[in-house]
XYZ file of C-alpha atoms in Angstrom:
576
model
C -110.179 -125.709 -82.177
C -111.636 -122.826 -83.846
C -115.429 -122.382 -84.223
C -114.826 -122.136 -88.588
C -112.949 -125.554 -88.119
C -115.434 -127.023 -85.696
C -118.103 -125.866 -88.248
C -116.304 -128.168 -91.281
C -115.990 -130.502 -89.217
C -119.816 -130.688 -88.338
C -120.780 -130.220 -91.828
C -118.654 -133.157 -93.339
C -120.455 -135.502 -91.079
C -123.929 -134.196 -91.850
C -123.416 -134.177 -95.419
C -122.235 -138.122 -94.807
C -124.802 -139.213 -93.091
C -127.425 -137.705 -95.052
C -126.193 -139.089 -98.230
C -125.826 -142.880 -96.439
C -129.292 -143.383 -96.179
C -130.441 -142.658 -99.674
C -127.321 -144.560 -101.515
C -127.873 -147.659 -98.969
C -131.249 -148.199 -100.492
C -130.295 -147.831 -104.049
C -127.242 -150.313 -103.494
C -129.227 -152.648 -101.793
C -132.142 -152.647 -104.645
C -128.532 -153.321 -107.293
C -127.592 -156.717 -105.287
C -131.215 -157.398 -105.543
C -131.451 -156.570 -108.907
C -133.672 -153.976 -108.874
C -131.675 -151.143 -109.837
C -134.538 -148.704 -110.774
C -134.143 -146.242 -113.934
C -130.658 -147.005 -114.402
C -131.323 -150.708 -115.166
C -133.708 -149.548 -118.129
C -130.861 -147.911 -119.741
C -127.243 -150.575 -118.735
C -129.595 -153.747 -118.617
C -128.643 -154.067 -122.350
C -124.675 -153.608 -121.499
C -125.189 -155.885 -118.898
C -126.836 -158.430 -120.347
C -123.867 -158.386 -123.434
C -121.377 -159.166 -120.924
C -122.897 -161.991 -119.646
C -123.407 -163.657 -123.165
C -120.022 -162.686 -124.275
C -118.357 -163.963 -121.076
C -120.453 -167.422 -120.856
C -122.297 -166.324 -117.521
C -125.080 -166.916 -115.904
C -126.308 -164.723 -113.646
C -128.787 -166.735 -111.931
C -126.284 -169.505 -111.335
C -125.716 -169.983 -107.425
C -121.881 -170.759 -106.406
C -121.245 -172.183 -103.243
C -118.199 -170.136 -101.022
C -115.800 -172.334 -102.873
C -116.820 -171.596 -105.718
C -117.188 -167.767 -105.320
C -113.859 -167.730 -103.714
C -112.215 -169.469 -106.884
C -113.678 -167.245 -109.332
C -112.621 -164.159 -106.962
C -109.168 -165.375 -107.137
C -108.844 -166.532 -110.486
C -110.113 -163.248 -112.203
C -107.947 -160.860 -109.801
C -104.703 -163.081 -110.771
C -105.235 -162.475 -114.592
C -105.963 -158.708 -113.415
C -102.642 -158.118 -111.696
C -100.887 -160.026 -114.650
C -102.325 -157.781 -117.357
C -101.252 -154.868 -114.961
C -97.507 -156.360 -114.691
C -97.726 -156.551 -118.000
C -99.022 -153.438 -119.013
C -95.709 -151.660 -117.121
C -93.167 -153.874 -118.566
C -94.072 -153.019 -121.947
C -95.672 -149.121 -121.663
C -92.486 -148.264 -123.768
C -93.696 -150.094 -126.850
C -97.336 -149.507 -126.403
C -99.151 -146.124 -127.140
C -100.329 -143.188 -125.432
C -96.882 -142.609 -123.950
C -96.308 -139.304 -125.281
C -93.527 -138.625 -122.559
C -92.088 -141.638 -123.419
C -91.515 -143.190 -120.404
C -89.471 -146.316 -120.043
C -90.631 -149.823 -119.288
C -91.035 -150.224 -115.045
C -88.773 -152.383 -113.418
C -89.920 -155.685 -112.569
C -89.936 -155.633 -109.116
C -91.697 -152.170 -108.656
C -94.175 -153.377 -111.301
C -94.597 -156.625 -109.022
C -95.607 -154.578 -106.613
C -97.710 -151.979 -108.521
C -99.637 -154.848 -109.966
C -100.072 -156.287 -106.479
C -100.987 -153.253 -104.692
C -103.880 -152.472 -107.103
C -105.508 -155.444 -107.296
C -105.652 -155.794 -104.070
C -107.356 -152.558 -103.618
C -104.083 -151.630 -101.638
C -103.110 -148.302 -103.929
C -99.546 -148.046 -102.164
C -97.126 -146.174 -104.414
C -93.352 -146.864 -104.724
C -92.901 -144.933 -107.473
C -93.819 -141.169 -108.900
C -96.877 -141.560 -111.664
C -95.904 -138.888 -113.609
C -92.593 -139.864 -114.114
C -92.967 -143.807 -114.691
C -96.286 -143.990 -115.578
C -97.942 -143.534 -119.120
C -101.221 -142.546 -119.964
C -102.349 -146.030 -121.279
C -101.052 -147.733 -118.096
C -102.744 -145.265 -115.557
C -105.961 -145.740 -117.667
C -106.208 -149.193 -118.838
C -104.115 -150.942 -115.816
C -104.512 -148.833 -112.499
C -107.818 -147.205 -112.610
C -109.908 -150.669 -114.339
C -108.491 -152.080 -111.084
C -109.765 -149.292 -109.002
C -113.128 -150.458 -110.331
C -112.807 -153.943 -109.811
C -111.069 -154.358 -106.891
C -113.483 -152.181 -105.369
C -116.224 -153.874 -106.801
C -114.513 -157.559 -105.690
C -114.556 -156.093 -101.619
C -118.290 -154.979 -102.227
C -119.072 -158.444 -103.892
C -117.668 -160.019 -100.651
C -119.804 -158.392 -98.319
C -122.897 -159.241 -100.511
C -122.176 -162.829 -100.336
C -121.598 -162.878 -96.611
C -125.180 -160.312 -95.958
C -127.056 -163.540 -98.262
C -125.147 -165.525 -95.183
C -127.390 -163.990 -92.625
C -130.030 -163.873 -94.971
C -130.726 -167.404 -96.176
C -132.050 -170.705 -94.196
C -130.396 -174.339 -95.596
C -129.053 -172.827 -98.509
C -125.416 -173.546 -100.790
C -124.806 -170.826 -102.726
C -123.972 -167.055 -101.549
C -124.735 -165.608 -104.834
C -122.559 -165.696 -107.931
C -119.337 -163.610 -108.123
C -119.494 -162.320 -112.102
C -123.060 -161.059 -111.240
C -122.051 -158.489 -107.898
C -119.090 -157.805 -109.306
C -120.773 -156.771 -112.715
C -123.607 -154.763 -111.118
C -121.415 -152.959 -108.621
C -119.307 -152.074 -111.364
C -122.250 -150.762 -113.832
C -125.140 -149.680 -111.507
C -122.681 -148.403 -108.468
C -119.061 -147.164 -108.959
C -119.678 -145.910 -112.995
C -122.563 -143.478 -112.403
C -121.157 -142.427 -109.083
C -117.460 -142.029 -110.771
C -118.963 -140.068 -113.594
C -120.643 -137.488 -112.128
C -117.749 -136.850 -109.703
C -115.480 -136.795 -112.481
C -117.236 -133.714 -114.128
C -117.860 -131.923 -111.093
C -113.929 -132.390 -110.498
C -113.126 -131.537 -113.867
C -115.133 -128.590 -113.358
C -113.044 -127.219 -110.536
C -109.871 -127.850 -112.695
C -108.751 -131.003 -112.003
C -107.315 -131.975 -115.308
C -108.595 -134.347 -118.307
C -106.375 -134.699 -121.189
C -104.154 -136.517 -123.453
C -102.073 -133.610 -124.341
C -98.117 -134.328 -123.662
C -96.507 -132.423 -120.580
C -96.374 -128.564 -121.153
C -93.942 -126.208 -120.850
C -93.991 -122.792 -119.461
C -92.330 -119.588 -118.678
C -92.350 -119.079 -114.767
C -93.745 -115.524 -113.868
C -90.649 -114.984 -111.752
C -87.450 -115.052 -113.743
C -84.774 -117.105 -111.382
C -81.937 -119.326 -112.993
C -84.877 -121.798 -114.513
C -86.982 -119.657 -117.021
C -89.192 -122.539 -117.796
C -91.136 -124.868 -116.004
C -93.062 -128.626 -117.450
C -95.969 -129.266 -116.009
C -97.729 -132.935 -115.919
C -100.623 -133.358 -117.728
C -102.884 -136.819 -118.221
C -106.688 -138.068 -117.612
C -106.534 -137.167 -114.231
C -110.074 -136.417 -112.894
C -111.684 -139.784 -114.136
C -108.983 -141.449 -112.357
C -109.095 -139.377 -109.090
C -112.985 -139.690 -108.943
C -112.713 -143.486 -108.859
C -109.202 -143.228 -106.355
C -111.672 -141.906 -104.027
C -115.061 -143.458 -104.319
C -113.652 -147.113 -104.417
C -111.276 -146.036 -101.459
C -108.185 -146.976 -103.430
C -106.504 -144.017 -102.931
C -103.656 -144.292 -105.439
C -102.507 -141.031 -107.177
C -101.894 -139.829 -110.624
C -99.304 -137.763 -109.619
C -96.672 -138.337 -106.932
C -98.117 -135.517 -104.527
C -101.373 -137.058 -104.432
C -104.613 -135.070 -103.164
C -101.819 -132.383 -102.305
C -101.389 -132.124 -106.188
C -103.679 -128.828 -107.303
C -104.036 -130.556 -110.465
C -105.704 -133.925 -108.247
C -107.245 -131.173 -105.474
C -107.303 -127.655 -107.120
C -109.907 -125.707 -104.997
C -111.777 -126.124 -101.276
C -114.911 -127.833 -103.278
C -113.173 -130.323 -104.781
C -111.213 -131.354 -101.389
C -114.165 -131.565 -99.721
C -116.115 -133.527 -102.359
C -112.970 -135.826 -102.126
C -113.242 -136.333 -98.967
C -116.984 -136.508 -99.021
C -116.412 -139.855 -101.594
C -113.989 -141.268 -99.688
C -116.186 -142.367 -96.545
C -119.353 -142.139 -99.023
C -119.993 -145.951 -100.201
C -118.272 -147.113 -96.885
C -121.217 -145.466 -94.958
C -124.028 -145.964 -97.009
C -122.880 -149.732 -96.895
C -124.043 -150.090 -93.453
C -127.561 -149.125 -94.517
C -127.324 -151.581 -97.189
C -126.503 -154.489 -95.096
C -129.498 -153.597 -92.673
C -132.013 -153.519 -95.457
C -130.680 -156.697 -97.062
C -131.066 -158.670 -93.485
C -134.763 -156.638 -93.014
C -133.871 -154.740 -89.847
C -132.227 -151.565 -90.657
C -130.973 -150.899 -87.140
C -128.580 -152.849 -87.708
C -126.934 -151.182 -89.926
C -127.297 -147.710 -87.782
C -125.680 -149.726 -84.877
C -122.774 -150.689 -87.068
C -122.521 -146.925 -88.761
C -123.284 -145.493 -84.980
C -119.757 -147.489 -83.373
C -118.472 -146.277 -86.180
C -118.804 -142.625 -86.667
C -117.938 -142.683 -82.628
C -114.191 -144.311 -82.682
C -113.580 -142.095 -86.023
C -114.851 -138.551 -84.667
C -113.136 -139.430 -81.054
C -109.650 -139.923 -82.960
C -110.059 -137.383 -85.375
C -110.361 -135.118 -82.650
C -107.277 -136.213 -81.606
C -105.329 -135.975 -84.624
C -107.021 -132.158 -84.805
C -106.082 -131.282 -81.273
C -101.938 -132.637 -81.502
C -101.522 -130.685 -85.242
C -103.194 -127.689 -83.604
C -101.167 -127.865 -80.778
C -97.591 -127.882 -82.918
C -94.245 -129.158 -81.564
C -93.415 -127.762 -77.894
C -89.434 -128.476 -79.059
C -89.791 -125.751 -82.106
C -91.930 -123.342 -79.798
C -88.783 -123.330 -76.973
C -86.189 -122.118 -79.809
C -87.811 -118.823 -79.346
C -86.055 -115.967 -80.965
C -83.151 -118.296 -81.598
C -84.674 -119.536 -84.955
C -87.515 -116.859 -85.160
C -89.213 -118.834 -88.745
C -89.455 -122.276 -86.965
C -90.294 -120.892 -83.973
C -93.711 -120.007 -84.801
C -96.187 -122.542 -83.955
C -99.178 -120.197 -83.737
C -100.800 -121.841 -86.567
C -100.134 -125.091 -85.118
C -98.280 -128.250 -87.002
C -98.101 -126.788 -90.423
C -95.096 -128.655 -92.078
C -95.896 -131.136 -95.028
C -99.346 -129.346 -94.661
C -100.800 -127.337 -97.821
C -101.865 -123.606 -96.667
C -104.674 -123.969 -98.495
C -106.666 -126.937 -96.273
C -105.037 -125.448 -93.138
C -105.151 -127.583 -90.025
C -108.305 -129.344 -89.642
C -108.858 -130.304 -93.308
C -105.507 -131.461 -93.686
C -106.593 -133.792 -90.012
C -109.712 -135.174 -91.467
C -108.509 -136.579 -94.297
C -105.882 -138.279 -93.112
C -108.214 -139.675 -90.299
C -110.611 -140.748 -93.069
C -108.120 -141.955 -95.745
C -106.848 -144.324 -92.742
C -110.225 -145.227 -91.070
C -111.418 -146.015 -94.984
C -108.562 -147.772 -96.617
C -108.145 -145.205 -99.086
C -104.705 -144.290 -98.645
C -104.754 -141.014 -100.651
C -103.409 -137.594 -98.716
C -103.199 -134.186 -99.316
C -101.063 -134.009 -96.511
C -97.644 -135.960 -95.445
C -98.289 -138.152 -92.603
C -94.591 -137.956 -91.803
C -94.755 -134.520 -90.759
C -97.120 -135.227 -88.247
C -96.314 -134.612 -84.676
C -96.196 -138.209 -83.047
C -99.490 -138.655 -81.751
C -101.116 -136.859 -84.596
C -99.410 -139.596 -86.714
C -99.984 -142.406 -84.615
C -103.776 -142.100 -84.902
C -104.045 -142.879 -88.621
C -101.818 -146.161 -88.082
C -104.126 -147.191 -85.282
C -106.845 -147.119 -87.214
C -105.451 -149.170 -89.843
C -103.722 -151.624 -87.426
C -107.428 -152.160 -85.946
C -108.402 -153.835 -89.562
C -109.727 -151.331 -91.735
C -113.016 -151.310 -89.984
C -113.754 -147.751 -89.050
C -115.731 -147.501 -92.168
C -112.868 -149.107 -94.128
C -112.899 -149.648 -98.132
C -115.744 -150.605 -99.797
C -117.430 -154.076 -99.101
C -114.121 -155.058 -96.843
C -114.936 -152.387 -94.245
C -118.164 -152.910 -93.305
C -117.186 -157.481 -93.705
C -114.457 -157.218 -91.265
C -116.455 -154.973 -88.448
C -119.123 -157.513 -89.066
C -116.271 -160.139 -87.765
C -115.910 -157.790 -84.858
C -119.341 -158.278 -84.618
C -119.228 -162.186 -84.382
C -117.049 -161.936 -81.667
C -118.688 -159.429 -79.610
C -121.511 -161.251 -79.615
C -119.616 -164.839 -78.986
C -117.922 -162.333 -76.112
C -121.154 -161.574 -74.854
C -122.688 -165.418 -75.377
C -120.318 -166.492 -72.955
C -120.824 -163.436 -70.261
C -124.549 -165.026 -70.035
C -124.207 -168.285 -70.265
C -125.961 -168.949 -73.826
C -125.025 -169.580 -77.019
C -124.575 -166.313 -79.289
C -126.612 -165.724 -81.772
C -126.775 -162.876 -84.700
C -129.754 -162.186 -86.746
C -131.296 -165.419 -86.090
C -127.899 -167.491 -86.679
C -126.251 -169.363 -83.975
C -122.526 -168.241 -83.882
C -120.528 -171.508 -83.358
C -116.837 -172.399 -83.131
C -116.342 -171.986 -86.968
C -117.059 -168.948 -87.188
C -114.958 -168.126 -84.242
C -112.120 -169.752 -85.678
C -112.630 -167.655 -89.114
C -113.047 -164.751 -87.186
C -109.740 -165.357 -85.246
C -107.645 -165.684 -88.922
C -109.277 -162.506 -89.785
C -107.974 -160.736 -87.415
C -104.643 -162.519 -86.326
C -103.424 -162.586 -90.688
C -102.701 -159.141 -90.725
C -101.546 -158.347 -86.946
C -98.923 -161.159 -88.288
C -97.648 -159.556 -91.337
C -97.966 -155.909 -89.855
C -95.256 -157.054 -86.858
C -93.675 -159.686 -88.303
C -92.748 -157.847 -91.355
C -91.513 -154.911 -89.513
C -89.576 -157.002 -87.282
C -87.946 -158.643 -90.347
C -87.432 -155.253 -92.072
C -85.534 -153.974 -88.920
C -83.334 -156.935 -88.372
C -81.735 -157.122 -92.490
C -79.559 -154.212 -93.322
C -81.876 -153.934 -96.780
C -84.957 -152.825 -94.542
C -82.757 -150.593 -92.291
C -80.752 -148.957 -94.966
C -84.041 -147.338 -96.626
C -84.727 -145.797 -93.714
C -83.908 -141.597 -93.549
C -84.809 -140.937 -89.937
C -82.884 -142.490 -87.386
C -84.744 -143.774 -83.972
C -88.100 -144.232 -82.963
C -89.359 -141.898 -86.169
C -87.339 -144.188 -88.504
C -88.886 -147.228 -86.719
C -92.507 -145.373 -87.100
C -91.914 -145.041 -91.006
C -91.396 -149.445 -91.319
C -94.470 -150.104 -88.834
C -96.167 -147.741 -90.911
C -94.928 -149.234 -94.300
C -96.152 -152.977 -93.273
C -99.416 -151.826 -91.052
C -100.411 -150.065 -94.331
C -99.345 -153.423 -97.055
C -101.500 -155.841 -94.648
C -104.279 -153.252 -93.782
C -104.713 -152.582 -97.769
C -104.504 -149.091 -97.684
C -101.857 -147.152 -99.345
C -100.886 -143.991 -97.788
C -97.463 -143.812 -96.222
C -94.762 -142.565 -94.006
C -92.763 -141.129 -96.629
C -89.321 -140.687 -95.295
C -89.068 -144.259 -96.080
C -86.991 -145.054 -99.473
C -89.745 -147.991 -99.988
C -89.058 -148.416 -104.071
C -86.439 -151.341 -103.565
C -86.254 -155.149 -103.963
C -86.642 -156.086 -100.332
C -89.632 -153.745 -99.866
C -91.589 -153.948 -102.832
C -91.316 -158.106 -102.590
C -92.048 -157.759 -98.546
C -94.916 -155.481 -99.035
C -96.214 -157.163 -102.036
C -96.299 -160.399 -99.878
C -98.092 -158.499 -97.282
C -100.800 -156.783 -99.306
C -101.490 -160.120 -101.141
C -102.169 -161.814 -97.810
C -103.765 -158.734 -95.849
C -106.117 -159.558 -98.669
C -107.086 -162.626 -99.520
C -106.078 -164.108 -96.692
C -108.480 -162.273 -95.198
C -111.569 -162.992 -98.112
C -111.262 -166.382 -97.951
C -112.122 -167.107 -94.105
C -114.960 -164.172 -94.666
C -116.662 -166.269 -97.529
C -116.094 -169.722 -95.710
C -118.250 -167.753 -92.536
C -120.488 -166.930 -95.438
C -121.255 -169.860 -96.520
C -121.480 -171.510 -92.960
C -123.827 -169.165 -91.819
C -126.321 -169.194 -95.690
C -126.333 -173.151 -94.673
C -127.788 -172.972 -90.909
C -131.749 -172.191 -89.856
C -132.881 -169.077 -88.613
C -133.284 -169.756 -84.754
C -136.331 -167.442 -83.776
C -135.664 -164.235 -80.703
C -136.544 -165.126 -77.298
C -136.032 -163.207 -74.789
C -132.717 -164.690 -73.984
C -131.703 -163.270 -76.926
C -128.723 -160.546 -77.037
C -130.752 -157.141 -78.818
C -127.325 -156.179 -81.511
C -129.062 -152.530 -81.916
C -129.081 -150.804 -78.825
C -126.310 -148.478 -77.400
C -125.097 -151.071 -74.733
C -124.449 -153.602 -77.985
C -122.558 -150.739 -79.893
C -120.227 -149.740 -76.655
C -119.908 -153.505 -76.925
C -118.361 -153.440 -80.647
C -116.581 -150.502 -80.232
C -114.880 -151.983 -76.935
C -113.899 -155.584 -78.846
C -112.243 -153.376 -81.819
C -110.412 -151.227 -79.358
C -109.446 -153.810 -77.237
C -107.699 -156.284 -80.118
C -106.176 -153.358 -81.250
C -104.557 -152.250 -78.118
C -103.997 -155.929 -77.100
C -101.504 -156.251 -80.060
C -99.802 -153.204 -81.177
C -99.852 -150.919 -78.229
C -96.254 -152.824 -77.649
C -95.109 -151.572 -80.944
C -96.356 -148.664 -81.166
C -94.713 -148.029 -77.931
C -91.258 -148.231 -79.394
C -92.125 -145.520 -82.326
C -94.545 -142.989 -82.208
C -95.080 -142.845 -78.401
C -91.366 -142.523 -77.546
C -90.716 -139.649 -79.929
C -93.699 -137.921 -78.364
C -92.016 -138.052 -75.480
C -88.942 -137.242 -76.979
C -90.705 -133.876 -78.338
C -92.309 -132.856 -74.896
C -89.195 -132.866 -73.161
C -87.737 -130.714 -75.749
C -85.082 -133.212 -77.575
């Protein structure tokens, strides 16, 4: 790696870190209800909603209760989205007039972003209107995101409170995340995007005269309210693009600043979220301990990622002089890689768009070499908890958490405890659904897609690469994040039912057991620390965590992974 790249690099992850710290402490004071100056000036706002809506704040719900209303307003959200596509021909702000979506596809549009999924079977700029980008897929990149950070609230209050029912009420955190959190943040990342050129508008598609005169003489170019859509894709890692290209789009990602403000966002809340959840519980290293096993599994595989793109593919370099263009691999792995980003920026956001649940790319992760591919899947088969998205990161390593400290119970003889709450076979047993729902869907499905000639027959690479592109399709439906092998033809009854199936249960499957261990733990005592106790803040506790994630991980898709993107590497090494 070059010094320059090294240098990005270093200054991506001191920018992050810095900025945790600061937006922890504001986030925590919103869930307390404390939001400073900006509660002076949206308390009215918020206050309206809650009359006009019939809440009350103040009202506790118990984890059934939370759960219900969590599921019951995200159903009416992905039916207003269904319905939104399946009738953007008749409704306005259409001014390409784009037909009505198909019902499946719009199934699983409406699925994927309300479950803060963002996968993509389709090309936004030509299916998607204005109104149905604005009104239908970024509201639910606001409340999806807010419904993951809601979550992880009401399981923090777990740890928090002694005897108690209620974990908080659900139209309350998902109001002031909205308002006081995601809104301001979105704003002033929209302007500084739109700024840098990312475009804003309502203007229909324009045509122009291309500079060089070849057989075409015109070009159109897609227009649309782009940069308040992108600054939300990002910051609520949702990931989902207004145009088909994504972050590689230079109307999404236009200049150097604005990719690395977009990448900045996408691990921003994710981060400062650890922060928030050790000021909540009153012992902020905590939260360092989490964000410290963290950072470490994401900078050791981004590494990775940097060092097999750098290193291009040995089978192109042997053509020599035979295919002189090809050939050249002293720039390293640069197909389905913009010029612009180069290398290493092209590496770290696909790390971070995988570790974070985002999904978005401004690079194809099909062009990859093997092992630079296989490290973004990895990180999504391990849960989404290398950071992961907002709120469901930071809730599912704190799973990993419960077990590594039942792990470590048992290696002493006691019984584990975290943050002054025994751990106890409940928990355990939520834990294990947490983490055995998606492993299911990610290996079942794939095994399903491989065995019906529907699943086989969208597949354009042959061999392990074509089996990559399915366990990438299904790790990325259960994992809720988005971004894709693209060589698979995904847009088509089986998939966009199988995936939808998979996203909705990667999801909720997965916020349900959370919010029972929520509601388990808010209704124990605090057992005070002896000197038995495990310490969950020191290094040998976070080589702990990071060793449980790994481990699960490895335990159940090192098989398959085996089959795809390890065999082609070997493939490529010996030249074939």
């Amino acid at each position: 790696m070059t010094a320059n790249g090294l240098s990005q690099i270093i200054l991506y992850f001191v920018a992050l870190l810095l900025l945790a710290k600061p937006l922890g402490v504001y986030m925590a004071a919103v869930y307390a209800n404390r939001p400073g100056f900006l509660k002076r000036i949206l308390a009215p706002l918020e206050a309206t909603l809650y009359k006009l809506s019939g809440v009350k704040p103040e009202q506790e719900m118990t984890w059934k209760e939370y759960a219900a209303a969590l599921l019951w307003f995200n159903l009416f959200g992905g039916l207003a989205v269904f319905a939104l596509q399946m009738l953007q021909a008749h409704l306005p702000l259409n001014p390409q007039q784009l037909n009505n979506v198909t019902a499946d596809s719009a199934f699983n549009t409406a699925v994927s972003f309300t479950s803060n999924t963002n996968w993509q079977g389709y090309g936004g700029e030509t299916t998607m209107s204005y109104l149905t980008q604005m009104l239908g897929l970024s509201v639910q990149n606001f409340v999806s995101a807010a419904t993951g950070m809601a979550v992880l609230v009401a399981m923090i209050r777990g740890f928090q409170r002694t005897h108690a029912e209620g974990i908080g009420n659900f139209w309350a955190d998902l109001t002031r995340g909205i308002l006081y959190i995601l809104l301001p943040l979105s704003f002033v990342l929209a302007l500084a995007l739109a700024g840098q050129g990312v475009v804003q508008t309502f203007k229909p598609y324009q045509t122009v005269r291309l500079v060089e005169q070849t057989e075409n003489t015109t070009q159109t170019l897609a227009l649309g309210p782009a940069a308040s859509q992108v600054a939300i894709k990002e910051l609520g890692t949702n990931g989902g693009g207004f145009f088909n290209a994504n972050s590689a789009h230079p109307f999404e990602n236009p200049t150097p600043l604005t990719n690395f403000l977009e990448m900045l966002a996408i691990l921003l809340i994710p981060a400062a979220l650890c922060h928030t959840f050790g000021s909540m519980v009153g012992d902020t290293r905590q939260g360092w301990a989490i964000l410290s096993a963290m950072t470490l599994v994401f900078a050791s595989l981004l590494f990775v990622t940097v060092g097999n793109e750098q290193g291009g593919n040995p089978a192109l370099a042997a053509l020599g002089g035979q295919q002189s263009v090809s050939a050249d691999q002293s720039g390293g792995n640069m197909e389905g890689k913009e010029t612009r980003f180069g290398i290493v920026n092209s590496a770290l956001w696909a790390t971070a768009t995988a570790a974070a649940s985002n999904g978005s790319v401004n690079s194809m992760h099909d062009s990859y070499t093997p092992l630079g591919g296989l490290v973004p899947m990895w990180l999504i088969q391990l849960g989404e908890v290398i950071f992961g998205g907002v709120g469901s990161g930071l809730y599912g390593m704190l799973v990993f958490v419960l077990i590594a400290v039942f792990v470590a119970g048992l290696m002493i003889g006691r019984t584990p405890e975290y943050l002054g709450k025994k751990i106890e076979a409940f928990e355990i047993k939520m834990a294990a659904i947490v983490i055995l729902i998606p492993a299911f869907f990610i290996l079942g499905g794939t095994a399903l897609a491989v065995m019906v000639e529907a699943g086989k027959t969208a597949v354009g690479n042959p061999g392990a690469h074509g089996f990559s592109e399915i366990l990438y399709a299904f790790s990325s439906a259960a994992g809720n994040n988005g971004s894709a092998f693209a060589g698979l033809s995904a847009n088509s009854l089986f998939y966009n039912i199988a995936l939808a199936i998979a996203m909705l249960v990667g999801r909720y499957g997965i916020i349900i057991p959370v919010l029972a261990i929520a509601g388990s733990l808010a209704a124990k005592k605090t057992v005070p620390v002896t000197l038995g106790t495990l310490p969950t803040h020191t290094p040998l506790f976070v080589m702990l965590l990071i060793g449980t994630v790994i481990l699960v991980g490895a335990l159940t898709f090192v098989p398959a992974l085996a089959l795809g993107p390890v065999v082609e590497h070997l493939v490529m090494v010996n030249g074939k």
